[in-house]
PDB file of N, CA, C and O in Angstrom:
ATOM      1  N   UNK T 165     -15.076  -1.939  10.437  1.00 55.00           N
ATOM      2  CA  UNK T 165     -13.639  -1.814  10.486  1.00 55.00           C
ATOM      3  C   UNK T 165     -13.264  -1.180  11.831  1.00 55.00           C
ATOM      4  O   UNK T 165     -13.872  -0.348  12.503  1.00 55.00           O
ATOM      5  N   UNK T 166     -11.891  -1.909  12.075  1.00 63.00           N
ATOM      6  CA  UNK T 166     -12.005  -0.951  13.685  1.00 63.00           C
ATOM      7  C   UNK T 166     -10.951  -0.060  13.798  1.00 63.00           C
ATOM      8  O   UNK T 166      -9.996  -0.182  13.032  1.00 63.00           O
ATOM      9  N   UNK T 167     -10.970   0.694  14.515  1.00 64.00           N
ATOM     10  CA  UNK T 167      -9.858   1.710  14.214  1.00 64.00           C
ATOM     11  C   UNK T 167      -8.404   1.528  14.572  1.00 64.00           C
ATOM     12  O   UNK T 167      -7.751   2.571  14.611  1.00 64.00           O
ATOM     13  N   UNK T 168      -7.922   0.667  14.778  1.00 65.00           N
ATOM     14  CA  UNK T 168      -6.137  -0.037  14.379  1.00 65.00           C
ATOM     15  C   UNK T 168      -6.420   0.100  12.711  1.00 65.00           C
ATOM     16  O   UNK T 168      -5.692   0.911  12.139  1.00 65.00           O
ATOM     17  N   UNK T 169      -7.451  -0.649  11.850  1.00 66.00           N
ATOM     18  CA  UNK T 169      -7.434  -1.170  10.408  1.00 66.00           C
ATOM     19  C   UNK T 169      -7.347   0.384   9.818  1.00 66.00           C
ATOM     20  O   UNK T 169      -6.492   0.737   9.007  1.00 66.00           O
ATOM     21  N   UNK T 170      -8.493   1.346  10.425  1.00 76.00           N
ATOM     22  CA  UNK T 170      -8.402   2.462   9.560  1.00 76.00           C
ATOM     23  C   UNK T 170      -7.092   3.661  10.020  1.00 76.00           C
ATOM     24  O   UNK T 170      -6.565   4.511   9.303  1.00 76.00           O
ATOM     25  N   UNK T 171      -6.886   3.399  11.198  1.00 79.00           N
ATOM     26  CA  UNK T 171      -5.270   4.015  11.660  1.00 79.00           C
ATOM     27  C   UNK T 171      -4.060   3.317  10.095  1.00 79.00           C
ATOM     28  O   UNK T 171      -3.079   3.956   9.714  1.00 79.00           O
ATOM     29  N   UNK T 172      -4.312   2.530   9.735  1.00 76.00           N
ATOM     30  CA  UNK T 172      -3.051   1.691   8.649  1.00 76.00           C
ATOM     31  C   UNK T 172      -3.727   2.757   7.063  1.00 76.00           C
ATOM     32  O   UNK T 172      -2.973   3.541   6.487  1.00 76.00           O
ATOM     33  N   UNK T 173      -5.203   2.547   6.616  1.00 81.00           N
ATOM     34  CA  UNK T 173      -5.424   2.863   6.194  1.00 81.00           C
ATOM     35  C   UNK T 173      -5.272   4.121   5.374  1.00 81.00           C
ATOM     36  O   UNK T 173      -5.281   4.351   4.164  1.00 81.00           O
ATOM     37  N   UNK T 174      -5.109   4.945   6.598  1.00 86.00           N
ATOM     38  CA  UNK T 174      -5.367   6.732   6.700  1.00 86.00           C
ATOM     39  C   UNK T 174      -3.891   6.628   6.254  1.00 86.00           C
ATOM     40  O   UNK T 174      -3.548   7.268   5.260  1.00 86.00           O
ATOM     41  N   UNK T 175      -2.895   5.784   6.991  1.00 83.00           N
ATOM     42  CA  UNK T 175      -1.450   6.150   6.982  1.00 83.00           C
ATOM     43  C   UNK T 175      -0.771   6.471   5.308  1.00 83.00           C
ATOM     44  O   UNK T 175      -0.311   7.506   4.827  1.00 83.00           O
ATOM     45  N   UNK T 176      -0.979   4.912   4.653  1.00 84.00           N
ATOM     46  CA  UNK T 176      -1.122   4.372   3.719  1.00 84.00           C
ATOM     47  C   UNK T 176      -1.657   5.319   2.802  1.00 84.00           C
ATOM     48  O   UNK T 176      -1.078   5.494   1.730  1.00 84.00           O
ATOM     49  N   UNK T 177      -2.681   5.947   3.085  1.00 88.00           N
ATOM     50  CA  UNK T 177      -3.603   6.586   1.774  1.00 88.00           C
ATOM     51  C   UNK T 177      -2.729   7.952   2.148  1.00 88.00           C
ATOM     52  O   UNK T 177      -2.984   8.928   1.442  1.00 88.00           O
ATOM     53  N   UNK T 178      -1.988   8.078   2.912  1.00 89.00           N
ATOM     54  CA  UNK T 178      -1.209   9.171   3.068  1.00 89.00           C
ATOM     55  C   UNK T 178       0.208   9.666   2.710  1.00 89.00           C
ATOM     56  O   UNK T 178       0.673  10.805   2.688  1.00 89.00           O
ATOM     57  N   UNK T 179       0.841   8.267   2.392  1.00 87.00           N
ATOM     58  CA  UNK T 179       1.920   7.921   1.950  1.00 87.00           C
ATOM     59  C   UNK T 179       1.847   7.748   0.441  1.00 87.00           C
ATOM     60  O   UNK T 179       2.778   8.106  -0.281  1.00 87.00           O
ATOM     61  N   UNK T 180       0.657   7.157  -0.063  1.00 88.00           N
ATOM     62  CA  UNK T 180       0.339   7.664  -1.451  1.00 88.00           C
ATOM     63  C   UNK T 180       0.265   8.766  -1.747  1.00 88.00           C
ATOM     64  O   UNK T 180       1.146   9.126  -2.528  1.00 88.00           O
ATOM     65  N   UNK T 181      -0.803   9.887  -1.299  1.00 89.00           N
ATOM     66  CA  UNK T 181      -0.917  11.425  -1.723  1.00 89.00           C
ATOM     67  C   UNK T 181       0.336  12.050  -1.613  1.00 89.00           C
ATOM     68  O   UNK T 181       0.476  13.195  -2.044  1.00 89.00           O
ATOM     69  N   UNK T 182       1.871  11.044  -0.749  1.00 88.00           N
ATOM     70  CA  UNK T 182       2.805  12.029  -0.895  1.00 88.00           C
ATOM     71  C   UNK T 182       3.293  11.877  -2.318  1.00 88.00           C
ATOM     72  O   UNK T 182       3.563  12.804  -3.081  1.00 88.00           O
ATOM     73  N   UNK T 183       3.401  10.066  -2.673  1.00 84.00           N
ATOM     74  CA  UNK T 183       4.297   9.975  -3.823  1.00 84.00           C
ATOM     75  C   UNK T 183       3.233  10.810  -5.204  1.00 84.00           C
ATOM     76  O   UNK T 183       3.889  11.428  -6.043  1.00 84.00           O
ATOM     77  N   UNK T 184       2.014  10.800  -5.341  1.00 85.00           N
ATOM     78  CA  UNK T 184       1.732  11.195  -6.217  1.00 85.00           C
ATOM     79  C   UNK T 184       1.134  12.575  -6.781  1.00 85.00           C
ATOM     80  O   UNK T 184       0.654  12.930  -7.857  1.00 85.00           O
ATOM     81  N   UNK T 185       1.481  13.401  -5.101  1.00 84.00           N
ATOM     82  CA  UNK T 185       0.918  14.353  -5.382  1.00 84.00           C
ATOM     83  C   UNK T 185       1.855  15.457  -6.141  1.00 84.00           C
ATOM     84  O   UNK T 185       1.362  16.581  -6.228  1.00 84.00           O
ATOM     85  N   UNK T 186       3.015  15.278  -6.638  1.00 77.00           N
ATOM     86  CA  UNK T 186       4.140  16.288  -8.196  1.00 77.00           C
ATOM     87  C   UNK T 186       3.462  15.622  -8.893  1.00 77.00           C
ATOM     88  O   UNK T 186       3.440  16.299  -9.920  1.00 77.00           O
ATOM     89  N   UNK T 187       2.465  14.152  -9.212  1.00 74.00           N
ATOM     90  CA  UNK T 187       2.243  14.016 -11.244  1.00 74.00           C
ATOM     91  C   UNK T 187       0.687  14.736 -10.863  1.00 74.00           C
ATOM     92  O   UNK T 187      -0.032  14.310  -9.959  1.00 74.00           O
ATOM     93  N   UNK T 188       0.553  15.189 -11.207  1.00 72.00           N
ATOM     94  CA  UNK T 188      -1.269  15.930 -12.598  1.00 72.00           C
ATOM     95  C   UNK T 188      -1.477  14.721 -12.766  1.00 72.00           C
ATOM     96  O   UNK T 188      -2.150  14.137 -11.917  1.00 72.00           O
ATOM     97  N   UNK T 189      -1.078  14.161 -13.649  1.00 80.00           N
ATOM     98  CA  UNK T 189      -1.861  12.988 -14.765  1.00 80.00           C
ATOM     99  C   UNK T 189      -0.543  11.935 -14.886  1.00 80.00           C
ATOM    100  O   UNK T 189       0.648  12.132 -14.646  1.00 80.00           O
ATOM    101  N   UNK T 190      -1.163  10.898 -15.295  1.00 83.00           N
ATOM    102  CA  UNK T 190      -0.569   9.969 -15.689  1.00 83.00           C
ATOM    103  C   UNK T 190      -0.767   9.445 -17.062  1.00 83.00           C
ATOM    104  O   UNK T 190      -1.839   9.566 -17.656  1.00 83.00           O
ATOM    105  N   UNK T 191       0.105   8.957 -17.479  1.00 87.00           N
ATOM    106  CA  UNK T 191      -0.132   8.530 -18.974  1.00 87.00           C
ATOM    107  C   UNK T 191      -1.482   7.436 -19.423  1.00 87.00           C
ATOM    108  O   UNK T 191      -2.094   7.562 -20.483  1.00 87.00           O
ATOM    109  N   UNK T 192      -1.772   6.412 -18.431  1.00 89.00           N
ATOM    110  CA  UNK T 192      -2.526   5.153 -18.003  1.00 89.00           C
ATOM    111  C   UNK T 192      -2.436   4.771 -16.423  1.00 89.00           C
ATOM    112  O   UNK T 192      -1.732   5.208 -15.512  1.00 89.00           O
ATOM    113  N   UNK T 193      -3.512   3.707 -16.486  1.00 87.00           N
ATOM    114  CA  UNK T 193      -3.979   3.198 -15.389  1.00 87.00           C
ATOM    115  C   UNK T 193      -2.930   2.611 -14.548  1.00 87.00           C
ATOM    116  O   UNK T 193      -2.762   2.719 -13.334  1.00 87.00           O
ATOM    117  N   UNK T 194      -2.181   1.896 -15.530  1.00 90.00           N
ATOM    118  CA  UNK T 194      -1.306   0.771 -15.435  1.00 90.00           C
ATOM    119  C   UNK T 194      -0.158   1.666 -14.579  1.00 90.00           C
ATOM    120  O   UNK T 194       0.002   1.495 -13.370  1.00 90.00           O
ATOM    121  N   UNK T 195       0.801   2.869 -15.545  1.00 88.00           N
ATOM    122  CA  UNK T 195       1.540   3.602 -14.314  1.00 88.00           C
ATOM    123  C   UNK T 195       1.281   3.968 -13.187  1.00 88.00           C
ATOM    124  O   UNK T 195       2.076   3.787 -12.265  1.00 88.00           O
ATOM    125  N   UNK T 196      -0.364   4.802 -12.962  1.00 86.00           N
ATOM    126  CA  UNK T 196      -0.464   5.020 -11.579  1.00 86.00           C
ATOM    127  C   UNK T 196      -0.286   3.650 -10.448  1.00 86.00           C
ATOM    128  O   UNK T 196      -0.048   3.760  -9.245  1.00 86.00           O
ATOM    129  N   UNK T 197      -0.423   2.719 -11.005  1.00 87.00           N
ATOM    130  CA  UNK T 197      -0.992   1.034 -10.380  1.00 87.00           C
ATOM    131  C   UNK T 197       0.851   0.957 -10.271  1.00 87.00           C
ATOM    132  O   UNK T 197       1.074   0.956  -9.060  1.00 87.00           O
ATOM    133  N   UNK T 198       1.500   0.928 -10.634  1.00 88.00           N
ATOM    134  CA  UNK T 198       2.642   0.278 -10.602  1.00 88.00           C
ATOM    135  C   UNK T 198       3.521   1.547  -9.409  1.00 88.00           C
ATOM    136  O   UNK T 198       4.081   1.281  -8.346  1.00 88.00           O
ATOM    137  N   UNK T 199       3.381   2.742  -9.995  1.00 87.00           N
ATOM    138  CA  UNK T 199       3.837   3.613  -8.609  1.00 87.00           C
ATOM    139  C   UNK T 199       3.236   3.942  -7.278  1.00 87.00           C
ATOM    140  O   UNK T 199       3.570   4.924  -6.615  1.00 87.00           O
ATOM    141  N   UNK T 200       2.263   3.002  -6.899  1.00 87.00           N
ATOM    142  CA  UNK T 200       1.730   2.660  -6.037  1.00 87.00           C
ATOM    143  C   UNK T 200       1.904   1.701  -5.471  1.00 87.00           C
ATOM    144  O   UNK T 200       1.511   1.566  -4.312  1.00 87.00           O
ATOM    145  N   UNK T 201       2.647   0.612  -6.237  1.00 89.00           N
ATOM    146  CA  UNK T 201       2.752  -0.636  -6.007  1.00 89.00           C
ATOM    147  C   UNK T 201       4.198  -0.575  -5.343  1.00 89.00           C
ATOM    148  O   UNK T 201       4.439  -1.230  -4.329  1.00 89.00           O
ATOM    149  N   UNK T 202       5.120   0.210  -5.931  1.00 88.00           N
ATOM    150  CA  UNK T 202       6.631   0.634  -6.039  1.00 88.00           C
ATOM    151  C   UNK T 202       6.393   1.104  -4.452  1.00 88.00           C
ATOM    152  O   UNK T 202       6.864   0.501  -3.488  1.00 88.00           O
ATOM    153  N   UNK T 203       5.419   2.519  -4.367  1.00 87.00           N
ATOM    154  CA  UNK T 203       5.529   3.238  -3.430  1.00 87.00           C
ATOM    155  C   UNK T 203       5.173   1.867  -1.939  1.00 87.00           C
ATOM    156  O   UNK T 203       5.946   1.509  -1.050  1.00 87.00           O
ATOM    157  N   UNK T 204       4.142   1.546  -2.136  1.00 86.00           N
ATOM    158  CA  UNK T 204       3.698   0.232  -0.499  1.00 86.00           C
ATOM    159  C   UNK T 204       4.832  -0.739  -0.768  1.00 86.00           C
ATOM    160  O   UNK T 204       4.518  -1.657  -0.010  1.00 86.00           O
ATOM    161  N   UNK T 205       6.058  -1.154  -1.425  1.00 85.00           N
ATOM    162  CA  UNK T 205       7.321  -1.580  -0.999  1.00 85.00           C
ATOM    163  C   UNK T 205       8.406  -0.842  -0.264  1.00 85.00           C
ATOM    164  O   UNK T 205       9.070  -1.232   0.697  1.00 85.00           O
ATOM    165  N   UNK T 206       8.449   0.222  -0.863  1.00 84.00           N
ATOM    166  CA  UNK T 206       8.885   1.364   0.240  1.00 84.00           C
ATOM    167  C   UNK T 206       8.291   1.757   1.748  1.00 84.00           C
ATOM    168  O   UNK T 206       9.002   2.273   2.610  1.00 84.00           O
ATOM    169  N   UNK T 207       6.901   1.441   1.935  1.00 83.00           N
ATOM    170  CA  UNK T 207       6.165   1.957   3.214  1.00 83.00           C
ATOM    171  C   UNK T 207       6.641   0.613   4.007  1.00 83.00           C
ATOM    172  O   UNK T 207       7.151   0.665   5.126  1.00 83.00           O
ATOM    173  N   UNK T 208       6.395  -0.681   3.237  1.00 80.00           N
ATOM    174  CA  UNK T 208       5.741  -1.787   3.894  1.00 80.00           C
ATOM    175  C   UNK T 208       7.872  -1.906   4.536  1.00 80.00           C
ATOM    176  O   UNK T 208       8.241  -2.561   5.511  1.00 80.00           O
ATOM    177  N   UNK T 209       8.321  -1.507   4.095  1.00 79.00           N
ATOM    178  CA  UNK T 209      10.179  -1.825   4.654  1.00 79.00           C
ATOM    179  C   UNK T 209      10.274  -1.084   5.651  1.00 79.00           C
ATOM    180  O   UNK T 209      11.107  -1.393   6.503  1.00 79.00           O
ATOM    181  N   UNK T 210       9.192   0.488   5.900  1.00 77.00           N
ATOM    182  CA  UNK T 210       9.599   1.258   7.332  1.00 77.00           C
ATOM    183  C   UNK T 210       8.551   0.497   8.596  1.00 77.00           C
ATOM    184  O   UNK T 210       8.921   0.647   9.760  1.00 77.00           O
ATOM    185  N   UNK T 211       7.359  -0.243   8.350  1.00 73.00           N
ATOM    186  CA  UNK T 211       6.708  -0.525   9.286  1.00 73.00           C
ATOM    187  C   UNK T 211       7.283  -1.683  10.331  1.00 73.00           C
ATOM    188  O   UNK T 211       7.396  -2.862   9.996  1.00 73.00           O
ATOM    189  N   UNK T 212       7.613  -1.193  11.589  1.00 69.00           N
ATOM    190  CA  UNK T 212       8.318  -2.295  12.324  1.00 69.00           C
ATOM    191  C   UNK T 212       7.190  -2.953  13.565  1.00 69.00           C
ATOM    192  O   UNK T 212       7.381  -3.417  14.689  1.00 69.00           O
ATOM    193  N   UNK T 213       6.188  -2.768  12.885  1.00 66.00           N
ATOM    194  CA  UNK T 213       5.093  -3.692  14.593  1.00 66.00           C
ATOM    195  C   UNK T 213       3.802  -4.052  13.312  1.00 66.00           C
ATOM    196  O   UNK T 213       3.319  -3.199  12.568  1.00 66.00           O
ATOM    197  N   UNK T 214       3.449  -5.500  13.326  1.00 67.00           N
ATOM    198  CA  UNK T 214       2.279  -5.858  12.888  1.00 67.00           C
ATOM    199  C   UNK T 214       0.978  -5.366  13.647  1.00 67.00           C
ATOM    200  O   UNK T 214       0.825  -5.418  14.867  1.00 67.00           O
ATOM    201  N   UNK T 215       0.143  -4.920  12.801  1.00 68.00           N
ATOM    202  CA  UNK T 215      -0.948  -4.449  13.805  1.00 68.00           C
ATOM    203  C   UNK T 215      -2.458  -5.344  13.049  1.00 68.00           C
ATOM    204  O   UNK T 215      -2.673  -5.744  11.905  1.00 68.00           O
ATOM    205  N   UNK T 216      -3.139  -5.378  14.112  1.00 72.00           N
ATOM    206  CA  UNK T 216      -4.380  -6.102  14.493  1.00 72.00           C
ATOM    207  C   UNK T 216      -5.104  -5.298  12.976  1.00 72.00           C
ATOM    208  O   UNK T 216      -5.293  -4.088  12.851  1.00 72.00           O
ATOM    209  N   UNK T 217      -5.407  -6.360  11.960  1.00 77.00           N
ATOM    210  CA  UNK T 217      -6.569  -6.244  10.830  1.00 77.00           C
ATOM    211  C   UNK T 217      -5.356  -6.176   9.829  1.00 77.00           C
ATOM    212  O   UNK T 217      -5.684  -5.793   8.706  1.00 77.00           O
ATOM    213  N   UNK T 218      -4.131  -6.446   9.987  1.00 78.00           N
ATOM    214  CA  UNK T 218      -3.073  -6.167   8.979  1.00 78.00           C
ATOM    215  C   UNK T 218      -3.513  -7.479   8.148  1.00 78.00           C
ATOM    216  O   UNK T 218      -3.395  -7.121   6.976  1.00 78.00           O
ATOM    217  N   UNK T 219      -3.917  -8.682   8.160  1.00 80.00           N
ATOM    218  CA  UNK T 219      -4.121  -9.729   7.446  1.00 80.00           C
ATOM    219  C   UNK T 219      -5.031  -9.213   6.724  1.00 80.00           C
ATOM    220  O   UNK T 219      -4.675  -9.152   5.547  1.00 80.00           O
ATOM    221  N   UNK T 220      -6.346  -8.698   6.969  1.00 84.00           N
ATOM    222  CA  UNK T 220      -7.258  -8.429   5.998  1.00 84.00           C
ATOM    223  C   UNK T 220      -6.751  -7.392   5.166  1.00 84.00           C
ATOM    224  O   UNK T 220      -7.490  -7.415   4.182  1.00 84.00           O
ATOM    225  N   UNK T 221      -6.010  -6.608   5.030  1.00 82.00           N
ATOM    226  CA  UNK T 221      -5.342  -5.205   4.452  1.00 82.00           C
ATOM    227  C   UNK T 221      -4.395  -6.558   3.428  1.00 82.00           C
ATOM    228  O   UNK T 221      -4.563  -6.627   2.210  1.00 82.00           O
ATOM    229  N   UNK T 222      -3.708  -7.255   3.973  1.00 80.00           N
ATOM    230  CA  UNK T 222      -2.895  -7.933   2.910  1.00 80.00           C
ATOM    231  C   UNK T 222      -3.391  -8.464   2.108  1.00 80.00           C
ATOM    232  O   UNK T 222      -3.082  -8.269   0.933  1.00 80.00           O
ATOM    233  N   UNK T 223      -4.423  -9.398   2.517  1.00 82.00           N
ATOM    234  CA  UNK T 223      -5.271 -10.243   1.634  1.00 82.00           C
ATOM    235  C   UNK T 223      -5.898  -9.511   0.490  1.00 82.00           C
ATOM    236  O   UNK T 223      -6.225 -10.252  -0.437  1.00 82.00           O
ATOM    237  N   UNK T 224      -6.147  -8.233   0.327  1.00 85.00           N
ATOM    238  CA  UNK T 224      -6.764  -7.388  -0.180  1.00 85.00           C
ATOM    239  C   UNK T 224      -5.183  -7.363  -1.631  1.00 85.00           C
ATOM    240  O   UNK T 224      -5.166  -7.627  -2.833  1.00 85.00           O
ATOM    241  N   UNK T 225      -4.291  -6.981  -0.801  1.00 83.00           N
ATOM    242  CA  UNK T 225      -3.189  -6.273  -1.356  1.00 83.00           C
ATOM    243  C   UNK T 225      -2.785  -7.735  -2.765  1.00 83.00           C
ATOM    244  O   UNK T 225      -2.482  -7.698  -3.957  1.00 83.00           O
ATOM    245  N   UNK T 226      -2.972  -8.663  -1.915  1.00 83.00           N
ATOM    246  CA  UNK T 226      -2.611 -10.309  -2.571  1.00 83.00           C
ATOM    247  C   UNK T 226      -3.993 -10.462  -3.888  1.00 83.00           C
ATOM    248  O   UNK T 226      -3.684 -10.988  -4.957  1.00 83.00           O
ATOM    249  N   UNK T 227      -5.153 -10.066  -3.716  1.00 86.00           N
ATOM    250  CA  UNK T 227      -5.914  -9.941  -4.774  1.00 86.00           C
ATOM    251  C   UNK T 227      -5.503  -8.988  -5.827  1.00 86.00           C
ATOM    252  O   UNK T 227      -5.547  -9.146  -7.047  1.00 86.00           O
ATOM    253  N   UNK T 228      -5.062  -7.893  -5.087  1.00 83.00           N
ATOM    254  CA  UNK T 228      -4.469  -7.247  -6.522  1.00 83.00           C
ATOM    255  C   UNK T 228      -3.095  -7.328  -7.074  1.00 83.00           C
ATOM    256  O   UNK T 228      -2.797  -7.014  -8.227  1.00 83.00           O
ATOM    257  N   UNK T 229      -2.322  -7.750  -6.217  1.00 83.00           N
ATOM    258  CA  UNK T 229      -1.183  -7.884  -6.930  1.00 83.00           C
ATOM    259  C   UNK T 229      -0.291  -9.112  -7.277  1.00 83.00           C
ATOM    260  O   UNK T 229       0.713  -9.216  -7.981  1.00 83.00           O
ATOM    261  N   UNK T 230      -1.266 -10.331  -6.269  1.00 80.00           N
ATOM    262  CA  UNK T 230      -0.722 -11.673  -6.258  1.00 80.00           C
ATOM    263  C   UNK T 230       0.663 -11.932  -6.158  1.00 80.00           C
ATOM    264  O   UNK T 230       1.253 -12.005  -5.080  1.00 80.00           O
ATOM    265  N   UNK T 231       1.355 -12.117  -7.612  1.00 77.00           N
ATOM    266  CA  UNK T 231       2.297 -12.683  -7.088  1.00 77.00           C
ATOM    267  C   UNK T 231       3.469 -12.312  -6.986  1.00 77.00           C
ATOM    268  O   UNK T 231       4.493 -12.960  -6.770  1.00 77.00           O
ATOM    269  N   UNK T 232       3.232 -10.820  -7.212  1.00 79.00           N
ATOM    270  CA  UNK T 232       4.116  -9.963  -7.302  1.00 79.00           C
ATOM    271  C   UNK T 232       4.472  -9.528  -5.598  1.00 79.00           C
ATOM    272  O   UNK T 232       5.429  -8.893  -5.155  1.00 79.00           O
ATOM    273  N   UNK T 233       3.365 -10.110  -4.920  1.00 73.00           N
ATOM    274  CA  UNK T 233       3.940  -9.532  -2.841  1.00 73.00           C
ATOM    275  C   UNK T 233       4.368 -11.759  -2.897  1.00 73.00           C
ATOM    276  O   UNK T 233       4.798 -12.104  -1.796  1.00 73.00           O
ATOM    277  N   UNK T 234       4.321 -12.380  -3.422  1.00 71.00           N
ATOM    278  CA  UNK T 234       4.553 -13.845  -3.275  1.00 71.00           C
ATOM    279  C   UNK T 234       6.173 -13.888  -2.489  1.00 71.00           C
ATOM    280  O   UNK T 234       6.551 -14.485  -1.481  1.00 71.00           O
ATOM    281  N   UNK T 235       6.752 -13.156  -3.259  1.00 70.00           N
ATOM    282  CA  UNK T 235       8.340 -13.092  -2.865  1.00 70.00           C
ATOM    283  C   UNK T 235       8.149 -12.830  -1.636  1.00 70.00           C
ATOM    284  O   UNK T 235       8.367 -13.726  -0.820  1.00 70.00           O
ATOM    285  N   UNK T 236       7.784 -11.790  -1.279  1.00 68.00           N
ATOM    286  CA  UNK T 236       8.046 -10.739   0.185  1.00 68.00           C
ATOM    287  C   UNK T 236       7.147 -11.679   1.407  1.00 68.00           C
ATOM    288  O   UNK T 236       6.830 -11.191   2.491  1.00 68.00           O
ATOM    289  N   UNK T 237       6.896 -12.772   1.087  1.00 66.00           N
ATOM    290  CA  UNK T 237       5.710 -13.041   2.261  1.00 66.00           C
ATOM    291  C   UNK T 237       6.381 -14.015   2.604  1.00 66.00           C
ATOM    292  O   UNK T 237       6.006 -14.726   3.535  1.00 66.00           O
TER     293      UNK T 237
END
């Protein structure tokens, strides 16, 4: 991985620990998965420059959530 991919990465995994770091626990899998999902629609609306390895980061994102990013693409 080269470091543009893990620069998105770090960001991302950072923008999560903000939204979830007020819950302890979650009830199920399924809520944490969905306020995560909620939260990278919120990130993915402030990012204004595509960066180099962003396709492989999506493709990833499109396995897990399919067709729910279908709209946005």
């Amino acid at each position: 991985m080269d470091h543009d991919t893990t620069n998105i990465i770090e960001s991302l995994n950072r923008q999560y620990q903000k939204v979830t770091k007020t819950k302890s626990m979650f009830p199920n899998d399924q809520s944490l998965e969905k306020m995560l999902y909620l939260a990278s629609e919120n990130i993915a609306k402030k990012w204004t420059q595509r960066y180099r390895g962003w396709d492989q980061v999506l493709n990833q994102l499109i396995v897990l959530y399919g067709e729910r990013l279908s709209q946005y693409l």
